[in-house]
Structure formats: C-alpha cells, structure tokens
mmCIF file of C-alpha atoms and ligand atoms in Angstrom:
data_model
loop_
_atom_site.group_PDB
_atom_site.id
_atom_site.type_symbol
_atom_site.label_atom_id
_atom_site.label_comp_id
_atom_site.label_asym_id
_atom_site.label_seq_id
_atom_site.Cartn_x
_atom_site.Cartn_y
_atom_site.Cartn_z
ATOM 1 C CA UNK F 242 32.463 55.816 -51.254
ATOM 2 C CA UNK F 243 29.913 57.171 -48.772
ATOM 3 C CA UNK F 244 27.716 54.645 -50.488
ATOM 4 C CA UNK F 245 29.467 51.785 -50.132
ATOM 5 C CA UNK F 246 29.794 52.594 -46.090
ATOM 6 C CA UNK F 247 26.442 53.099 -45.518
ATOM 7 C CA UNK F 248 25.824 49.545 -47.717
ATOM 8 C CA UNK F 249 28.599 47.865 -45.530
ATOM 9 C CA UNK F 250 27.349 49.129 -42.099
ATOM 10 C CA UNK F 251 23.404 48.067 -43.128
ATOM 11 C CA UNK F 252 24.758 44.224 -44.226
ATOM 12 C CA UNK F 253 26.597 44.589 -40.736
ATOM 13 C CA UNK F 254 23.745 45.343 -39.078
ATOM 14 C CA UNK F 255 21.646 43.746 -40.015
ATOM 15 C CA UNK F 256 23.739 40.088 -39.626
ATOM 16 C CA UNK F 257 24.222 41.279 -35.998
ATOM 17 C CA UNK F 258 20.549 41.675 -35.334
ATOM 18 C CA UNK F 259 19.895 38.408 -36.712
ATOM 19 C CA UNK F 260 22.868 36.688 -34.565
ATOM 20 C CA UNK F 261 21.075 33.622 -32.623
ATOM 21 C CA UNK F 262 23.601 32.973 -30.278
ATOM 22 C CA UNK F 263 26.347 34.185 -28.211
ATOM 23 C CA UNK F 264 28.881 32.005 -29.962
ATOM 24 C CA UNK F 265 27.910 33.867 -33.388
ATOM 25 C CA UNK F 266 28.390 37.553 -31.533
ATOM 26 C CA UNK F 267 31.618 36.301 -30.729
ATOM 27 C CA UNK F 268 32.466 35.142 -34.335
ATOM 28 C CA UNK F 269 30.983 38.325 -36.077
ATOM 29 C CA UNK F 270 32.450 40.459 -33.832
ATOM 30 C CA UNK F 271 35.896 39.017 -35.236
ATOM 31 C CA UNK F 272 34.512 39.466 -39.150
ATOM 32 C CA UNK F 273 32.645 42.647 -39.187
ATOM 33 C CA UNK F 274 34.883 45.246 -36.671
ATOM 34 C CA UNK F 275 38.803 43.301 -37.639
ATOM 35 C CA UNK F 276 41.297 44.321 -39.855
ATOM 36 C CA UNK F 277 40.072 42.079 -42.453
ATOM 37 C CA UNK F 278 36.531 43.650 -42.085
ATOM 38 C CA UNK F 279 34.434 45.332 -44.859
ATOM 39 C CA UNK F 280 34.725 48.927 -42.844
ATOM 40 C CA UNK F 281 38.449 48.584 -42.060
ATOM 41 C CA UNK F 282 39.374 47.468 -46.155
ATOM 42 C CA UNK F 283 36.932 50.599 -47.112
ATOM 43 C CA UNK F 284 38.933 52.640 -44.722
ATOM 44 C CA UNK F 285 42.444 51.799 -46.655
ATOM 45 C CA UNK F 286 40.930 53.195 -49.571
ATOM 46 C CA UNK F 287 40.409 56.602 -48.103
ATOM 47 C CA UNK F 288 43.951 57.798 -49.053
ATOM 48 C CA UNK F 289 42.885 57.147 -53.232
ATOM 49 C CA UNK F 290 40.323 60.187 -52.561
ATOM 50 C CA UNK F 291 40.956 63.428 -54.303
ATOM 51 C CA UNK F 292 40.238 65.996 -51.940
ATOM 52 C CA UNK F 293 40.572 66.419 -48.384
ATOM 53 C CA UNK F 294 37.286 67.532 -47.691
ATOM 54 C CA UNK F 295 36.075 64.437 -48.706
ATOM 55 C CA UNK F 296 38.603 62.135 -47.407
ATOM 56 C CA UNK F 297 37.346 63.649 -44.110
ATOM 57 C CA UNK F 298 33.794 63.218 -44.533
ATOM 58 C CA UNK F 299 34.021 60.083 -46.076
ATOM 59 C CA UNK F 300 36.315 59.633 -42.879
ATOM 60 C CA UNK F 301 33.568 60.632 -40.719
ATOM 61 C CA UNK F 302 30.922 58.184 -41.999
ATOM 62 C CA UNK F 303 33.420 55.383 -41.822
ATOM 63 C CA UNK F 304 33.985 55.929 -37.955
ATOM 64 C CA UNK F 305 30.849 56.614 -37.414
ATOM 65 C CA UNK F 306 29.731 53.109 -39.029
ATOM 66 C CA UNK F 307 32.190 51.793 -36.868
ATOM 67 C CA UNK F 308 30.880 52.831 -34.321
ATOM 68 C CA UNK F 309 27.270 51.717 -34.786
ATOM 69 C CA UNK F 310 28.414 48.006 -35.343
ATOM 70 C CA UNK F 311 30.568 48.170 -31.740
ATOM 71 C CA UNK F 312 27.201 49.488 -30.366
ATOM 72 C CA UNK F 313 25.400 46.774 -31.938
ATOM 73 C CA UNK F 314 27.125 44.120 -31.143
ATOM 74 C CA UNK F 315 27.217 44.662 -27.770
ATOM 75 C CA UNK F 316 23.335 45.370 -27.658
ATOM 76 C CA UNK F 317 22.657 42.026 -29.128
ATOM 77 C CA UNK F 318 25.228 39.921 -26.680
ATOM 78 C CA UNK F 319 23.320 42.131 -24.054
ATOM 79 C CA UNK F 320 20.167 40.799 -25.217
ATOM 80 C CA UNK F 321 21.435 37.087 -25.805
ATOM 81 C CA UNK F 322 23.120 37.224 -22.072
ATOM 82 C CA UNK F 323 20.014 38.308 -20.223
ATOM 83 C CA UNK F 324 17.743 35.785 -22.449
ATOM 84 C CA UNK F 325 20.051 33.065 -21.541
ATOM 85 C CA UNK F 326 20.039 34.101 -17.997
ATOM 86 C CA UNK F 327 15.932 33.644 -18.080
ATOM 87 C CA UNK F 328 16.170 30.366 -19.636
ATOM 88 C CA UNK F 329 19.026 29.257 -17.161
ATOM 89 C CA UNK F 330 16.731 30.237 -13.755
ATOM 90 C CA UNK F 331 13.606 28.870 -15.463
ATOM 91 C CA UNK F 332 15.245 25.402 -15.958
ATOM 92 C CA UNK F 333 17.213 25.174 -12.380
ATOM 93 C CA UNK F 334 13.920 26.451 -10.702
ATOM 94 C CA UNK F 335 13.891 24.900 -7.395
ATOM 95 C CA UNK F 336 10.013 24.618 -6.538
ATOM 96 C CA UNK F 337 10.112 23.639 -2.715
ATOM 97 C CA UNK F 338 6.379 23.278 -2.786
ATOM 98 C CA UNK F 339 5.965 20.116 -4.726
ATOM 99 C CA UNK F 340 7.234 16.417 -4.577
ATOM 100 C CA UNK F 341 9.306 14.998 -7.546
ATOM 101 C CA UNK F 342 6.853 12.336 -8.725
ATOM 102 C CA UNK F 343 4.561 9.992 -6.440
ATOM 103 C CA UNK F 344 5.662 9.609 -2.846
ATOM 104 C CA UNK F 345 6.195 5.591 -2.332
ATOM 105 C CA UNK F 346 4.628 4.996 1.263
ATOM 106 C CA UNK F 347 4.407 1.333 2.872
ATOM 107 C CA UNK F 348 0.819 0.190 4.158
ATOM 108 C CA UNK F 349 0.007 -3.253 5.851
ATOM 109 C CA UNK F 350 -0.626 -5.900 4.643
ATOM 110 C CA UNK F 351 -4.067 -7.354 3.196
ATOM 111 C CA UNK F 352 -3.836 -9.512 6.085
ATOM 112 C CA UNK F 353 -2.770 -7.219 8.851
ATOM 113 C CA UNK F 354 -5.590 -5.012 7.104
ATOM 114 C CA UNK F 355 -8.571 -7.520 7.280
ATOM 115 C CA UNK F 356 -7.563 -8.989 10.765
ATOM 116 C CA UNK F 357 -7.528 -5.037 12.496
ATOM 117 C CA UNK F 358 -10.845 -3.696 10.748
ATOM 118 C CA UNK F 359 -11.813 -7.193 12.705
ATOM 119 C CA UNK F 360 -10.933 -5.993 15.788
ATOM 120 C CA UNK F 361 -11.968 -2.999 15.458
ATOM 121 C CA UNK F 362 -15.486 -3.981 14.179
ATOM 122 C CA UNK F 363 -15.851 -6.398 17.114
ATOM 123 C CA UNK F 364 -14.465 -3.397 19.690
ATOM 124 C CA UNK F 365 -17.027 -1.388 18.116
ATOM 125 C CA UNK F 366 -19.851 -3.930 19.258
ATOM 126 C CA UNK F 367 -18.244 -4.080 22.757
ATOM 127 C CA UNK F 368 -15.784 -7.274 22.147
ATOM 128 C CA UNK F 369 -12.478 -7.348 23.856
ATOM 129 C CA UNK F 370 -9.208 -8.443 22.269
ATOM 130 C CA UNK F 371 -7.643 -11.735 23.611
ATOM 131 C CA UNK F 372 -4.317 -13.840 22.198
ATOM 132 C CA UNK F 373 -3.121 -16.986 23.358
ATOM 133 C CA UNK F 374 0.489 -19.415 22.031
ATOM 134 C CA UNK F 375 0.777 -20.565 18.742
ATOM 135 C CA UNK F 376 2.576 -23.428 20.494
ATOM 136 C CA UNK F 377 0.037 -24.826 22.507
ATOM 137 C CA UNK F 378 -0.726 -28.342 24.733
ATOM 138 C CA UNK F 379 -2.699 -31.265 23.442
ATOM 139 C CA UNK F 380 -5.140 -30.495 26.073
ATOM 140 C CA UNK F 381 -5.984 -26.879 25.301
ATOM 141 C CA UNK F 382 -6.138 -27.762 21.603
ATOM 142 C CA UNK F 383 -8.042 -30.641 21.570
ATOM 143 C CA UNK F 384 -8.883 -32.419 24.624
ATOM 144 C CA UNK F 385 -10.756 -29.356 26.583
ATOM 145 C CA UNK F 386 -12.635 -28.646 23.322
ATOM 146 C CA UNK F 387 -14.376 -31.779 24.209
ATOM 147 C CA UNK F 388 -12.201 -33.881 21.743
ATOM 148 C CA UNK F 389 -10.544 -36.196 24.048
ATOM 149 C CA UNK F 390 -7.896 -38.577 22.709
ATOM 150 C CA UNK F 391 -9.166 -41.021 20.072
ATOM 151 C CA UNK F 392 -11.725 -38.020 18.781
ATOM 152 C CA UNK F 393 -12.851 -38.619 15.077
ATOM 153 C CA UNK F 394 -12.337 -35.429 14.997
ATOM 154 C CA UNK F 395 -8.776 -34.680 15.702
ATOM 155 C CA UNK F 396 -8.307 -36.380 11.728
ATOM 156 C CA UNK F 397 -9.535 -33.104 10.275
ATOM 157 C CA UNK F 398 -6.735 -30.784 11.831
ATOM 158 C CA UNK F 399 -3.710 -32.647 9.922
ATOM 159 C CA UNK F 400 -1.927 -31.378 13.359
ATOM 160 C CA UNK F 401 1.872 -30.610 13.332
ATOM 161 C CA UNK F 402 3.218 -32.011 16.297
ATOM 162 C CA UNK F 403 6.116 -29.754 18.144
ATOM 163 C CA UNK F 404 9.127 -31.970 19.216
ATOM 164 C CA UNK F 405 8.823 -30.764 23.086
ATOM 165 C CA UNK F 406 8.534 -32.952 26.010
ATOM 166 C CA UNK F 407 6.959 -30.934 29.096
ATOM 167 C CA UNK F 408 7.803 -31.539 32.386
ATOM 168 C CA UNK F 409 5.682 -34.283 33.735
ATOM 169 C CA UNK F 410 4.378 -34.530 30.363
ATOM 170 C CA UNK F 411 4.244 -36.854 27.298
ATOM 171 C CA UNK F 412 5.583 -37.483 23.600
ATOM 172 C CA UNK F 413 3.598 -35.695 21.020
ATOM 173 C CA UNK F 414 1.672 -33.558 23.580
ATOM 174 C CA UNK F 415 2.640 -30.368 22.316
ATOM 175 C CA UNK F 416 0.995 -29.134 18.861
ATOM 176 C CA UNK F 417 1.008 -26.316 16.794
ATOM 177 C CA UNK F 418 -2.203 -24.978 17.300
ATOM 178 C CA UNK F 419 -4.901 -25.762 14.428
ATOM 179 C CA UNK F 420 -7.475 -23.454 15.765
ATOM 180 C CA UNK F 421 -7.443 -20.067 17.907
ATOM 181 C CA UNK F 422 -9.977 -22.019 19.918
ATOM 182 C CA UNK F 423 -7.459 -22.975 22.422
ATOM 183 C CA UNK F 424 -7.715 -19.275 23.582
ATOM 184 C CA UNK F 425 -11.405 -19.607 24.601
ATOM 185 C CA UNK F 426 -10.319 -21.853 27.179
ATOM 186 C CA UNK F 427 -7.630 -19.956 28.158
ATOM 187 C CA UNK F 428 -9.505 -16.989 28.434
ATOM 188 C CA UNK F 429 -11.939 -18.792 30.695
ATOM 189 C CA UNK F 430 -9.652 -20.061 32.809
ATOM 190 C CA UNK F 431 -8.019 -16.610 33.144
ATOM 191 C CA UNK F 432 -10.966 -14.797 34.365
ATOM 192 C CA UNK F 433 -14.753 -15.094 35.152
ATOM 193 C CA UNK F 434 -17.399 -14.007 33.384
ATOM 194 C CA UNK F 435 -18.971 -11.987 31.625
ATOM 195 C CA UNK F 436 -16.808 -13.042 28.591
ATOM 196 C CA UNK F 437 -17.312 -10.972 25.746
ATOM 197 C CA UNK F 438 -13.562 -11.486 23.247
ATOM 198 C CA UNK F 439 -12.472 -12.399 19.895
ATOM 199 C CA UNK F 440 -8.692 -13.515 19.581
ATOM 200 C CA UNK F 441 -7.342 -13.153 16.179
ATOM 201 C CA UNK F 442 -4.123 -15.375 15.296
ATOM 202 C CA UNK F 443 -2.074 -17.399 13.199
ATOM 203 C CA UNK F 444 -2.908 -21.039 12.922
ATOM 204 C CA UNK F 445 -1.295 -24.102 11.641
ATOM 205 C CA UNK F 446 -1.869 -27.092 9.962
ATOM 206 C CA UNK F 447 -0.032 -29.865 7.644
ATOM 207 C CA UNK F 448 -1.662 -28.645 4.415
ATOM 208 C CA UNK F 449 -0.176 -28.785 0.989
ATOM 209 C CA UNK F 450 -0.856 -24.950 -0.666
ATOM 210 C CA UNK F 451 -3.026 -24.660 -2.866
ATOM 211 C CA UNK F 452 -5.168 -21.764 -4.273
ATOM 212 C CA UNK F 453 -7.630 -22.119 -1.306
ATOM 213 C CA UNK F 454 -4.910 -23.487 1.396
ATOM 214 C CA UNK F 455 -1.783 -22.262 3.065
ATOM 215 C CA UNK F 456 -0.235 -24.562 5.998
ATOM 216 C CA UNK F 457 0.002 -21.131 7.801
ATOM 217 C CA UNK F 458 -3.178 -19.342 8.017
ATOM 218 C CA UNK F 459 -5.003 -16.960 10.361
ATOM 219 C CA UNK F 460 -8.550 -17.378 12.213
ATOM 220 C CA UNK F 461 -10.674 -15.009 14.718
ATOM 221 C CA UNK F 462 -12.287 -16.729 16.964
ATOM 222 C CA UNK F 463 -15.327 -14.983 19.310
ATOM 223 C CA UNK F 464 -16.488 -16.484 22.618
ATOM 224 C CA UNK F 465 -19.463 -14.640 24.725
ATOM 225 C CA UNK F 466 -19.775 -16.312 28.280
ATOM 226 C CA UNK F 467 -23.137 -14.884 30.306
ATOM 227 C CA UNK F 468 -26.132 -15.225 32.256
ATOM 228 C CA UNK F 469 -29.450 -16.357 29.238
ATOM 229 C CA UNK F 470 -26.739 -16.538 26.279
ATOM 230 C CA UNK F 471 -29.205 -18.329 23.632
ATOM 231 C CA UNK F 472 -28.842 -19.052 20.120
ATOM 232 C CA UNK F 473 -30.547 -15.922 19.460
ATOM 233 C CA UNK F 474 -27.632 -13.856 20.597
ATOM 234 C CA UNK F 475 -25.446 -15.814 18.415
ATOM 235 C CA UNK F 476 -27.609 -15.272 15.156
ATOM 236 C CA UNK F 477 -28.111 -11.358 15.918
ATOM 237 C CA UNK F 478 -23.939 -11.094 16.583
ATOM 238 C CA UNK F 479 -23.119 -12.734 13.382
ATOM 239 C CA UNK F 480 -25.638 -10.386 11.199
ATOM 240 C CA UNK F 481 -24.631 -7.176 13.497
ATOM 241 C CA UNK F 482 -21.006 -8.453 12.318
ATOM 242 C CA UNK F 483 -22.096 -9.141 8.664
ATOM 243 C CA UNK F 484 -23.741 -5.773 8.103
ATOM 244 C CA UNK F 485 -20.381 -4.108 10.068
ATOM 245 C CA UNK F 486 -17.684 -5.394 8.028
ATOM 246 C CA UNK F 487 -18.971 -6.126 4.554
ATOM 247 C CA UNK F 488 -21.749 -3.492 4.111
ATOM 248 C CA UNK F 489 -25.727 -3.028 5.107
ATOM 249 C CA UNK F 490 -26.742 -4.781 1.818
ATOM 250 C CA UNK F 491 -25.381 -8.042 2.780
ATOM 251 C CA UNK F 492 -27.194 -10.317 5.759
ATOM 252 C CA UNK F 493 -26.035 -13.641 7.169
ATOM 253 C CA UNK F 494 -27.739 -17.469 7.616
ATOM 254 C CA UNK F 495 -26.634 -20.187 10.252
ATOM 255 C CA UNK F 496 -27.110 -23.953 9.091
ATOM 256 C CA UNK F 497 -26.547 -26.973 11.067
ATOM 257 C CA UNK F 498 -23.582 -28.230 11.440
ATOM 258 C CA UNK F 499 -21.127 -30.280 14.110
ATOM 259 C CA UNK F 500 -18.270 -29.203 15.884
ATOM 260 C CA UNK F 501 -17.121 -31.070 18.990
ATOM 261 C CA UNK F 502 -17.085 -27.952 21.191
ATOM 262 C CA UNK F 503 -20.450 -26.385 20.545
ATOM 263 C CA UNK F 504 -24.282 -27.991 20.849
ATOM 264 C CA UNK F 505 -26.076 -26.874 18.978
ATOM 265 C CA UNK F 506 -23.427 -26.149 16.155
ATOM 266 C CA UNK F 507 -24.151 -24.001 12.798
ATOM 267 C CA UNK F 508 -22.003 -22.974 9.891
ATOM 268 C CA UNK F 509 -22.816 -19.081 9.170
ATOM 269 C CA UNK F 510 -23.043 -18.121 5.326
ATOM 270 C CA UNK F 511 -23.402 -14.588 3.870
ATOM 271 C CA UNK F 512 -25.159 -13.625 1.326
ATOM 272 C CA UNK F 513 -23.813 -10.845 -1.334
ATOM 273 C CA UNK F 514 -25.706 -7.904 -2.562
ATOM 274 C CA UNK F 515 -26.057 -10.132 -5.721
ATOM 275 C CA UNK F 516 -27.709 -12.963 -3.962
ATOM 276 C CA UNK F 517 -25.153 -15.511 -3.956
ATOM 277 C CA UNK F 518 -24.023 -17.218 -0.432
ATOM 278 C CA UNK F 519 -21.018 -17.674 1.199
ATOM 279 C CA UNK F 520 -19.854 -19.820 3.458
ATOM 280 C CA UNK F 521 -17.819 -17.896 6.248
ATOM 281 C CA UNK F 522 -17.084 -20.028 9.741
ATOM 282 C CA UNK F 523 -18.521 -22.634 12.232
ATOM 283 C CA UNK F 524 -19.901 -21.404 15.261
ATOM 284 C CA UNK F 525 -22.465 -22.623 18.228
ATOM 285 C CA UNK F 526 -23.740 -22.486 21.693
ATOM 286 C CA UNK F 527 -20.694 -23.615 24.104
ATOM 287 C CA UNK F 528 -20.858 -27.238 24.874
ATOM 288 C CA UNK F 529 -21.147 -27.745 28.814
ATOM 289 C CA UNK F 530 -18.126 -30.039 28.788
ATOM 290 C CA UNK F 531 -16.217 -27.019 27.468
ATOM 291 C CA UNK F 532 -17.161 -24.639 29.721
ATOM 292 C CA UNK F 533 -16.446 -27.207 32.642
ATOM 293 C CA UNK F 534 -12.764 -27.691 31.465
ATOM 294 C CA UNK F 535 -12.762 -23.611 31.448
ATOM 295 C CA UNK F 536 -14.073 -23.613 35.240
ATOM 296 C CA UNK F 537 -17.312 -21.983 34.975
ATOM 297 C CA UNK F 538 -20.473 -24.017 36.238
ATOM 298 C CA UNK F 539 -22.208 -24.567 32.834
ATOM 299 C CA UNK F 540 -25.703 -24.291 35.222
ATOM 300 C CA UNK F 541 -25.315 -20.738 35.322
ATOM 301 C CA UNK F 542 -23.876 -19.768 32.651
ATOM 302 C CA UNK F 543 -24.455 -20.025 29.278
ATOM 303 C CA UNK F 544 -22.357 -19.062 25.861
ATOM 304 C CA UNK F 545 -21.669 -18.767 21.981
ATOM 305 C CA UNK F 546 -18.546 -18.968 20.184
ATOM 306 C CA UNK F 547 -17.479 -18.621 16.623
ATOM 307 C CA UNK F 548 -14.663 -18.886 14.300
ATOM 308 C CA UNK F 549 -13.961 -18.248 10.883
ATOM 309 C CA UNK F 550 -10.777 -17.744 8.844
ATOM 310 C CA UNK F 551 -9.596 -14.251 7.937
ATOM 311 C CA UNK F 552 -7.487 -14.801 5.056
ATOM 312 C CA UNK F 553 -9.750 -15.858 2.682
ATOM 313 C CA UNK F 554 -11.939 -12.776 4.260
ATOM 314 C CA UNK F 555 -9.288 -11.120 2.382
ATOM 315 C CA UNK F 556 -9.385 -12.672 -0.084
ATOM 316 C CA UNK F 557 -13.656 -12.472 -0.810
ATOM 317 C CA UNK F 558 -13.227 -8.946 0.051
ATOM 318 C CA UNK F 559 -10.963 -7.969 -2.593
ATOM 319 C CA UNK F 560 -11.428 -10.839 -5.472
ATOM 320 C CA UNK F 561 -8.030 -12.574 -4.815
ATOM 321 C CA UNK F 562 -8.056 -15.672 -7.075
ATOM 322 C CA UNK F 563 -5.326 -17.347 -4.992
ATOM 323 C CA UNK F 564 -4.573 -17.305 -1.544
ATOM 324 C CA UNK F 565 -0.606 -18.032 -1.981
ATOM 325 C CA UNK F 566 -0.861 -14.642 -3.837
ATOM 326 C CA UNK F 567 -0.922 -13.126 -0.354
ATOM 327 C CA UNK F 568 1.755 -14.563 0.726
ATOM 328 C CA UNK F 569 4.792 -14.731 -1.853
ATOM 329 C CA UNK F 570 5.190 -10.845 -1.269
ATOM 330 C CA UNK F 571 4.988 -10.140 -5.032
ATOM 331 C CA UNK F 572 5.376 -6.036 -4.427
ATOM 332 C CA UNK F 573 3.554 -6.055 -7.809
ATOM 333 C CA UNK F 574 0.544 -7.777 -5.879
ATOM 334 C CA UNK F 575 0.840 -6.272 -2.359
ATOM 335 C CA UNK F 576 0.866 -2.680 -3.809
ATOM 336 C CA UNK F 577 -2.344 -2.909 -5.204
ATOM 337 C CA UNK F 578 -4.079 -2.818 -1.879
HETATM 338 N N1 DAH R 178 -12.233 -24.096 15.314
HETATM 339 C C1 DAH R 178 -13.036 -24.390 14.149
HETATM 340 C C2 DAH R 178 -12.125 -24.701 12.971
HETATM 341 O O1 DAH R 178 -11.004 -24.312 12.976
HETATM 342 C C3 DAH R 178 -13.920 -23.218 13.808
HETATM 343 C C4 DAH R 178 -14.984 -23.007 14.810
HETATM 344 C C5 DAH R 178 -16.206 -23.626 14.687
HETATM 345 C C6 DAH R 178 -14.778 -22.200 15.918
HETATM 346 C C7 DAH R 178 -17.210 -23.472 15.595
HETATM 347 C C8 DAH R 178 -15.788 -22.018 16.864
HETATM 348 C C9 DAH R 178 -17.005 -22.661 16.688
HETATM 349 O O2 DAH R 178 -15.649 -21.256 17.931
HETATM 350 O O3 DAH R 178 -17.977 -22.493 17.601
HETATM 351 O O4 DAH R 178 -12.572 -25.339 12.055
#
C-alpha cells in the first residue's frame, strides 16, 4: 500500500513538473487531486487494511502525498504565471526611443534643388537674385533684345501668344515669355548700375515633349552691367561658376556663336572629369542697342550676360535619361533624389 502511494505521488509529480502550460495545470489539477484521482481511489482502499496501525500510517502517507501534489501544482502555475508575465511585458515593450521603421520626409524637387544651389552659388560670387512675369510684352521679350519685329530670329522661340489686348496696345503683343531675358531689361530699367543678378524662372515655348523638351521649362539668366566689363570677365564668371557648381575637376570653353542681344556672342561648354564636353548656355557681351532700350548710355558702360537652362542641369547632374521624367511626379522617380 505504502508502495503504491509513494509510486502514485512520483507519476504525479513528476507530470506536474513537466506541465507546459497553464491550461495543462488546470487540467491535471482536475485528474491527479479529484475524486477520480489515483490518491483519492488508493484512499478508498484504506478501510480493506487489517490493522489500525497501519490504516493510519498508510493514512498518513496518503495525506501527506496529497499534499505534495497541491504544493506542486501550485508551484508550477506559479512558475508558468510569472514566465508568462515576462513574455507578455517583453512583447508589449513600448521603446519610446526609437521610430517604427524609416521616417518618410518630403524634399524638393530636382528642380527646385538645381535652380536654389544656383542661386546660392551665384550669391556666393556676389550675384543678386532678380524675377520678372512669365506673362510678358512683345517688347521686353523680343523687341528690346534687339529683335525688332520681322527678326529671323523670333522663328526659333515657337512663342505662345497670350490672348490679352493692353491698353493702347495691339493683337498678339503679349507672349508667354520664351526666355528669362526679358528680366535683364527690366532689371535695367529698374535701377542703375552696377548690375550684378541672375533671375531664375520658368519659361515657355510651343514645343512638343520629348526626352530633351518640355513646353514648360526653366532658365537662369545672369546680366553684369559696369564700368571695363570685357569678355574676360565673362570667361572667368562662367569657369568660377563651372568649378562652383559641378566640382574643381571640371573647367568651361566659350565658342562663337549669335544671339541677337549680345556682340560678341559665345556658347559656353563644360568639360567632365572624363574629358567629354558639354554644351551648357549662350552668353555674350551686351549689345549696345540692348543696353539703350534698358536706359544706360552704352558709352560708359559696358556688360555680359548669360543664360542657360536648368532643367537639363538636372538632368546632367544626376544621369536623368528623360526630361518628362521630372515632371510626371512618378513618387517612384522623385524619391530617388
Ligand atoms: N535667351 C537665350 C535662349 O533662351 C539664352 C541666352 C543666350 C541668354 C545668350 C543670354 C545670352 O543672356 O547672352 O536661347
């Protein structure tokens, strides 16, 4: 009998010990301390023992037994509780120190990107920042450039024409402008000189896009107005410029060129670290006629100007193989820059 306890009580024991979950404490608790449990069936067979003596030891073991699997039992669900507790705080852990994933910021855009490192190169070299319309008059567009009515050169813009008849004025006078060099003149006629600016903007023209044209584009044009400007000043600008905004290891050429509204004119290439050339803008010594139509006595005083596009700036600068890329605001495109 006292054999058969102690064999009962070390299968109960053992089975609690091994109990994996709270859900199982619960169940054994049910099968090993019950009426239907080993202990409590042993414990019905007391009364078949002989003598009293051993009916009470035997009843001694038996409670005792009983008493180590109550004790048991509630040591394990002790030890399952407090484990589940642990794994409970570890998993709700609130860690007010990091971010969930990566933060999504906005940036500007390539454009917005190129055109103020621009400005701020051309700050840097003493340049200030000038803006004119983007709806503009014949004259300022064309005529005062020195590209009077009948020009050759007024084919190249493919102008849009704004349906606005000013005051006093005429049919088909009033453009979109084609150029920011409308705001040299402006400028000019705003103030005397010294003139040092560059007036970055959005330009227009009736292009078809394609992967090197959009119909809206942007330009920065420059315009120096002083006493001994030469064509010297203009070359050392440019390379300053170059050197500034793309890097020491590139430099800068001018070659001759025409533009209406600068004699002598030049186109200005760069050349990459790997040798190859680039062609960038037009640019040139102010033509007197222009500086006239800006007020300022063309015997005195002398300028440069220049004027290059800064979307496909962007583009060069970053490998872009198509300028509409900028602009169909792909967030899988714009977020790579
Ligand atoms: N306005 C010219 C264009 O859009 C670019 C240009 C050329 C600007 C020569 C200038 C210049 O100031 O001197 O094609």
């Amino acid at each position: 009998m006292i054999a058969d306890i102690h064999h009962a009580r070390d299968a109960a024991l053992h089975e609690i010990e091994q109990a994996p979950t709270l859900d199982a404490i619960v169940a054994l608790q049910a099968r090993l301390t019950g009426k239907r449990s080993e202990l409590a069936l042993l414990k019905t067979g007391l009364g078949g023992l002989e003598s009293v003596d051993e009916r009470r030891e035997a009843g001694r073991v038996l409670n005792e037994a009983m008493d180590a699997v109550v004790e048991a039992l509630a040591r394990r669900r002790e030890a399952l509780e407090s484990e589940a507790l642990d794994i409970r705080l570890a998993a709700e852990r609130l860690d007010l120190t990091e971010t969930i994933g990566r933060p999504r910021r906005g940036h500007a855009h390539l454009v917005t990107q190129a055109w103020e490192r621009l400005e701020d190169v051309f700050v840097g070299m003493g340049f200030q920042v000038a803006e004119g319309p983007e709806v503009e008059t014949d004259w300022h567009n064309f005529e005062a450039l020195n590209m009077g009515e009948g020009h050759p050169a007024r084919g190249e813009f493919d102008t849009l024409f704004v349906d606005h008849v000013p005051p006093g004025g005429r049919a088909g006078s009033t453009v979109l402008r084609t150029h920011t060099s409308p705001v040299q003149i402006r400028t000019m006629l705003a103030g005397a000189p010294p003139i040092y600016i560059v007036a970055p903007g959005r330009v227009f023209r009736r292009d078809t896009p394609d992967a090197t044209h959009m119909p809206v584009f942007h330009q920065i044009e420059g315009l120096v107005v002083d006493r001994g400007i030469s064509m010297a000043h203009l070359a050392g600008t440019i390379d300053a410029f170059t050197k500034a905004f793309f890097g020491q290891d590139f430099s800068s050429r001018l070659r001759p060129s025409y533009f209406p509204f600068t004699e002598p004119s030049a186109e200005f290439d760069i050349q990459l670290p790997n040798g190859q050339w680039l062609e960038l803008g037009g640019c040139g010594m102010v033509h007197p006629a222009v500086l006239r139509a800006g007020g300022i006595d063309p015997e005195e005083w002398s300028g440069f100007a220049f004027g290059f596009g800064i979307d496909r700036m962007a583009v060069m600068r970053h490998g872009v193989g198509d300028i509409r890329e900028m602009f169909s605001n792909d967030i899988r495109f714009i977020e790579q820059f």
